[in-house]
PDB file of C-alpha atoms in Angstrom:
ATOM      1  CA  MET P   1      52.556 157.756 147.385  1.00 56.00           C
ATOM      2  CA  GLU P   2      49.769 155.248 147.955  1.00 62.00           C
ATOM      3  CA  LEU P   3      47.816 154.006 144.949  1.00 55.00           C
ATOM      4  CA  PRO P   4      44.248 152.818 145.494  1.00 67.00           C
ATOM      5  CA  GLY P   5      43.184 149.412 144.225  1.00 69.00           C
ATOM      6  CA  PHE P   6      45.622 146.658 143.402  1.00 69.00           C
ATOM      7  CA  TRP P   7      48.642 146.084 141.189  1.00 76.00           C
ATOM      8  CA  MET P   8      49.983 142.989 139.517  1.00 76.00           C
ATOM      9  CA  ASP P   9      52.742 142.270 137.008  1.00 81.00           C
ATOM     10  CA  VAL P  10      50.949 141.055 133.874  1.00 79.00           C
ATOM     11  CA  GLY P  11      53.913 140.875 131.508  1.00 87.00           C
ATOM     12  CA  GLN P  12      53.394 137.188 130.718  1.00 95.00           C
ATOM     13  CA  PRO P  13      50.191 135.800 129.143  1.00 96.00           C
ATOM     14  CA  LYS P  14      49.477 133.459 132.079  1.00 96.00           C
ATOM     15  CA  ASP P  15      49.843 136.392 134.496  1.00 95.00           C
ATOM     16  CA  PHE P  16      47.612 138.567 132.288  1.00 95.00           C
ATOM     17  CA  LEU P  17      44.848 135.949 132.465  1.00 97.00           C
ATOM     18  CA  THR P  18      45.246 135.678 136.249  1.00 95.00           C
ATOM     19  CA  GLY P  19      45.116 139.457 136.594  1.00 93.00           C
ATOM     20  CA  MET P  20      42.055 139.627 134.362  1.00 95.00           C
ATOM     21  CA  GLY P  21      40.272 137.130 136.612  1.00 95.00           C
ATOM     22  CA  LEU P  22      41.181 139.130 139.723  1.00 92.00           C
ATOM     23  CA  TYR P  23      39.983 142.351 138.085  1.00 92.00           C
ATOM     24  CA  LEU P  24      36.686 140.800 136.985  1.00 95.00           C
ATOM     25  CA  ASN P  25      36.088 139.531 140.522  1.00 94.00           C
ATOM     26  CA  TRP P  26      36.825 143.033 141.842  1.00 91.00           C
ATOM     27  CA  ILE P  27      34.239 144.448 139.390  1.00 93.00           C
ATOM     28  CA  LYS P  28      31.802 141.758 140.537  1.00 95.00           C
ATOM     29  CA  HIS P  29      31.985 143.106 144.088  1.00 93.00           C
ATOM     30  CA  LYS P  30      32.386 146.849 143.418  1.00 92.00           C
ATOM     31  CA  HIS P  31      30.436 147.472 140.165  1.00 93.00           C
ATOM     32  CA  PRO P  32      28.326 144.371 139.431  1.00 95.00           C
ATOM     33  CA  THR P  33      26.091 146.170 136.925  1.00 96.00           C
ATOM     34  CA  GLN P  34      29.033 146.372 134.493  1.00 95.00           C
ATOM     35  CA  LEU P  35      29.017 142.579 134.127  1.00 97.00           C
ATOM     36  CA  VAL P  36      26.595 140.622 131.968  1.00 97.00           C
ATOM     37  CA  SER P  37      24.232 138.024 133.359  1.00 94.00           C
ATOM     38  CA  GLY P  38      21.909 135.398 131.989  1.00 94.00           C
ATOM     39  CA  ASP P  39      21.720 131.693 131.202  1.00 95.00           C
ATOM     40  CA  ALA P  40      24.650 131.869 128.756  1.00 96.00           C
ATOM     41  CA  TYR P  41      27.021 133.451 131.297  1.00 98.00           C
ATOM     42  CA  THR P  42      28.835 131.908 134.261  1.00 96.00           C
ATOM     43  CA  GLY P  43      30.856 133.914 136.754  1.00 95.00           C
ATOM     44  CA  PRO P  44      32.193 137.365 135.968  1.00 97.00           C
ATOM     45  CA  VAL P  45      31.944 138.217 132.262  1.00 98.00           C
ATOM     46  CA  LEU P  46      32.565 141.674 130.761  1.00 98.00           C
ATOM     47  CA  ILE P  47      31.298 142.291 127.223  1.00 98.00           C
ATOM     48  CA  HIS P  48      31.508 145.566 125.310  1.00 98.00           C
ATOM     49  CA  PRO P  49      28.044 146.753 124.191  1.00 98.00           C
ATOM     50  CA  SER P  50      29.062 146.700 120.504  1.00 98.00           C
ATOM     51  CA  ALA P  51      29.993 142.978 120.603  1.00 98.00           C
ATOM     52  CA  LYS P  52      27.578 140.501 119.035  1.00 98.00           C
ATOM     53  CA  ILE P  53      26.974 137.169 120.778  1.00 98.00           C
ATOM     54  CA  GLY P  54      25.309 134.270 118.928  1.00 98.00           C
ATOM     55  CA  ASP P  55      22.794 131.751 120.204  1.00 97.00           C
ATOM     56  CA  ASN P  56      23.633 128.787 122.427  1.00 98.00           C
ATOM     57  CA  CYS P  57      26.977 130.166 123.605  1.00 98.00           C
ATOM     58  CA  LYS P  58      28.413 129.392 127.037  1.00 98.00           C
ATOM     59  CA  ILE P  59      30.655 132.193 128.253  1.00 98.00           C
ATOM     60  CA  GLY P  60      32.569 132.405 131.516  1.00 97.00           C
ATOM     61  CA  PRO P  61      33.869 132.503 134.044  1.00 98.00           C
ATOM     62  CA  ASN P  62      36.547 135.190 133.691  1.00 98.00           C
ATOM     63  CA  VAL P  63      35.931 136.309 130.119  1.00 98.00           C
ATOM     64  CA  THR P  64      36.294 139.753 128.541  1.00 98.00           C
ATOM     65  CA  ILE P  65      35.076 140.517 125.031  1.00 98.00           C
ATOM     66  CA  GLY P  66      36.114 143.806 123.432  1.00 98.00           C
ATOM     67  CA  PRO P  67      34.433 146.231 121.042  1.00 98.00           C
ATOM     68  CA  ASN P  68      33.092 145.083 117.676  1.00 98.00           C
ATOM     69  CA  CYS P  69      33.738 141.395 118.314  1.00 98.00           C
ATOM     70  CA  VAL P  70      31.522 138.685 116.864  1.00 98.00           C
ATOM     71  CA  ILE P  71      31.031 135.471 118.805  1.00 98.00           C
ATOM     72  CA  GLU P  72      29.004 133.088 116.652  1.00 98.00           C
ATOM     73  CA  SER P  73      26.561 130.404 117.812  1.00 98.00           C
ATOM     74  CA  GLY P  74      27.656 127.535 120.031  1.00 98.00           C
ATOM     75  CA  VAL P  75      30.980 129.043 121.128  1.00 98.00           C
ATOM     76  CA  ARG P  76      32.401 128.174 124.574  1.00 98.00           C
ATOM     77  CA  LEU P  77      34.772 130.682 126.226  1.00 98.00           C
ATOM     78  CA  VAL P  78      36.484 130.158 129.599  1.00 98.00           C
ATOM     79  CA  ASN P  79      39.139 132.371 131.235  1.00 98.00           C
ATOM     80  CA  THR P  80      39.758 134.153 127.942  1.00 98.00           C
ATOM     81  CA  THR P  81      40.192 137.667 126.577  1.00 98.00           C
ATOM     82  CA  VAL P  82      38.976 138.529 123.080  1.00 98.00           C
ATOM     83  CA  LEU P  83      40.307 141.886 121.879  1.00 98.00           C
ATOM     84  CA  GLU P  84      38.663 144.412 119.573  1.00 98.00           C
ATOM     85  CA  GLY P  85      37.356 143.422 116.167  1.00 98.00           C
ATOM     86  CA  SER P  86      37.872 139.670 116.463  1.00 98.00           C
ATOM     87  CA  THR P  87      35.483 136.981 115.221  1.00 98.00           C
ATOM     88  CA  ILE P  88      35.096 133.519 116.694  1.00 98.00           C
ATOM     89  CA  ARG P  89      33.182 131.249 114.349  1.00 98.00           C
ATOM     90  CA  GLU P  90      30.590 128.627 115.278  1.00 98.00           C
ATOM     91  CA  ASN P  91      31.172 125.910 117.870  1.00 98.00           C
ATOM     92  CA  SER P  92      34.740 126.842 118.785  1.00 98.00           C
ATOM     93  CA  TRP P  93      36.006 126.068 122.307  1.00 98.00           C
ATOM     94  CA  ILE P  94      38.546 128.465 123.819  1.00 98.00           C
ATOM     95  CA  LYS P  95      39.991 128.214 127.324  1.00 98.00           C
ATOM     96  CA  ASN P  96      42.874 130.068 129.020  1.00 98.00           C
ATOM     97  CA  SER P  97      43.696 132.059 125.895  1.00 98.00           C
ATOM     98  CA  ILE P  98      44.179 135.585 124.573  1.00 98.00           C
ATOM     99  CA  VAL P  99      42.746 136.438 121.151  1.00 98.00           C
ATOM    100  CA  GLY P 100      44.376 139.570 119.716  1.00 98.00           C
ATOM    101  CA  TRP P 101      42.892 142.413 117.705  1.00 98.00           C
ATOM    102  CA  GLN P 102      41.196 141.697 114.370  1.00 98.00           C
ATOM    103  CA  CYS P 103      41.641 137.910 114.563  1.00 98.00           C
ATOM    104  CA  THR P 104      39.366 135.315 113.001  1.00 98.00           C
ATOM    105  CA  ILE P 105      39.038 131.877 114.536  1.00 98.00           C
ATOM    106  CA  GLY P 106      37.396 129.277 112.315  1.00 98.00           C
ATOM    107  CA  ARG P 107      34.583 126.852 113.086  1.00 98.00           C
ATOM    108  CA  TRP P 108      35.140 123.998 115.529  1.00 98.00           C
ATOM    109  CA  VAL P 109      38.556 125.282 116.659  1.00 98.00           C
ATOM    110  CA  ARG P 110      39.861 124.265 120.082  1.00 98.00           C
ATOM    111  CA  MET P 111      42.361 126.574 121.820  1.00 98.00           C
ATOM    112  CA  GLU P 112      43.748 126.019 125.307  1.00 98.00           C
ATOM    113  CA  ASN P 113      46.833 126.018 127.550  1.00 97.00           C
ATOM    114  CA  VAL P 114      47.520 129.787 127.349  1.00 98.00           C
ATOM    115  CA  SER P 115      47.357 130.065 123.584  1.00 98.00           C
ATOM    116  CA  VAL P 116      47.959 133.643 122.407  1.00 98.00           C
ATOM    117  CA  LEU P 117      47.098 135.136 119.040  1.00 98.00           C
ATOM    118  CA  ALA P 118      48.673 138.486 118.150  1.00 98.00           C
ATOM    119  CA  GLU P 119      46.958 140.989 115.861  1.00 98.00           C
ATOM    120  CA  ASP P 120      45.342 139.891 112.588  1.00 98.00           C
ATOM    121  CA  VAL P 121      45.729 136.116 112.928  1.00 98.00           C
ATOM    122  CA  PHE P 122      43.476 133.775 110.953  1.00 98.00           C
ATOM    123  CA  VAL P 123      42.918 130.254 112.304  1.00 98.00           C
ATOM    124  CA  GLU P 124      41.352 127.866 109.812  1.00 98.00           C
ATOM    125  CA  ASP P 125      38.450 125.547 110.704  1.00 98.00           C
ATOM    126  CA  GLU P 126      38.745 122.430 112.885  1.00 98.00           C
ATOM    127  CA  LEU P 127      42.223 123.038 114.297  1.00 98.00           C
ATOM    128  CA  TYR P 128      43.687 122.457 117.770  1.00 98.00           C
ATOM    129  CA  LEU P 129      45.998 125.024 119.387  1.00 98.00           C
ATOM    130  CA  ASN P 130      47.679 123.808 122.573  1.00 98.00           C
ATOM    131  CA  GLY P 131      49.743 126.661 123.999  1.00 97.00           C
ATOM    132  CA  GLY P 132      50.496 128.207 120.622  1.00 97.00           C
ATOM    133  CA  ARG P 133      51.946 131.728 120.615  1.00 98.00           C
ATOM    134  CA  VAL P 134      51.240 133.192 117.174  1.00 98.00           C
ATOM    135  CA  LEU P 135      52.893 136.387 115.952  1.00 98.00           C
ATOM    136  CA  PRO P 136      50.921 139.029 113.979  1.00 98.00           C
ATOM    137  CA  HIS P 137      49.520 138.669 110.463  1.00 98.00           C
ATOM    138  CA  LYS P 138      49.702 134.865 110.248  1.00 98.00           C
ATOM    139  CA  THR P 139      47.360 132.211 108.922  1.00 98.00           C
ATOM    140  CA  ILE P 140      47.278 128.982 110.914  1.00 98.00           C
ATOM    141  CA  SER P 141      46.403 126.040 108.683  1.00 98.00           C
ATOM    142  CA  GLN P 142      47.726 123.176 110.836  1.00 98.00           C
ATOM    143  CA  SER P 143      47.086 122.224 114.445  1.00 98.00           C
ATOM    144  CA  ILE P 144      49.642 123.141 117.098  1.00 97.00           C
ATOM    145  CA  PRO P 145      49.573 120.048 119.351  1.00 97.00           C
ATOM    146  CA  GLU P 146      52.466 121.130 121.594  1.00 97.00           C
ATOM    147  CA  PRO P 147      53.275 124.628 122.941  1.00 97.00           C
ATOM    148  CA  ALA P 148      55.230 126.532 120.275  1.00 97.00           C
ATOM    149  CA  ILE P 149      55.911 130.027 118.955  1.00 96.00           C
ATOM    150  CA  ILE P 150      54.708 130.546 115.379  1.00 96.00           C
ATOM    151  CA  MET P 151      56.738 133.257 113.650  1.00 92.00           C
TER     152      MET P 151
END
């Protein structure tokens, strides 16, 4: 049986982000009206209509933002997925990361290097997450300077 489209193993966070970028580029060529455009957006960006985006944000390329998310003013997102119900507070910088459902990321937080937050994670203000993998229902009150799993 032949399946139309493409397939990719996305079982690891890095592979998920790669697959998301490929999918967004496919949408860009096949269904470009589904993507957002404007001065704040670079490259393919998919935002659910119920999401709220603040002023002076820079979003993209390869970003998806799910339903009922709040992205406050001055946030920078690159190659990142933000799942349903999450809030990213002012002036945070997130690259190559996955933000799980119902998470809150504080002000001036920097996340990079395939950081992954599971469901209902709270990251306090002014922290740095470098490749942190955080399990559900946690509060992060200290920076994670080296890749680590937070249980």
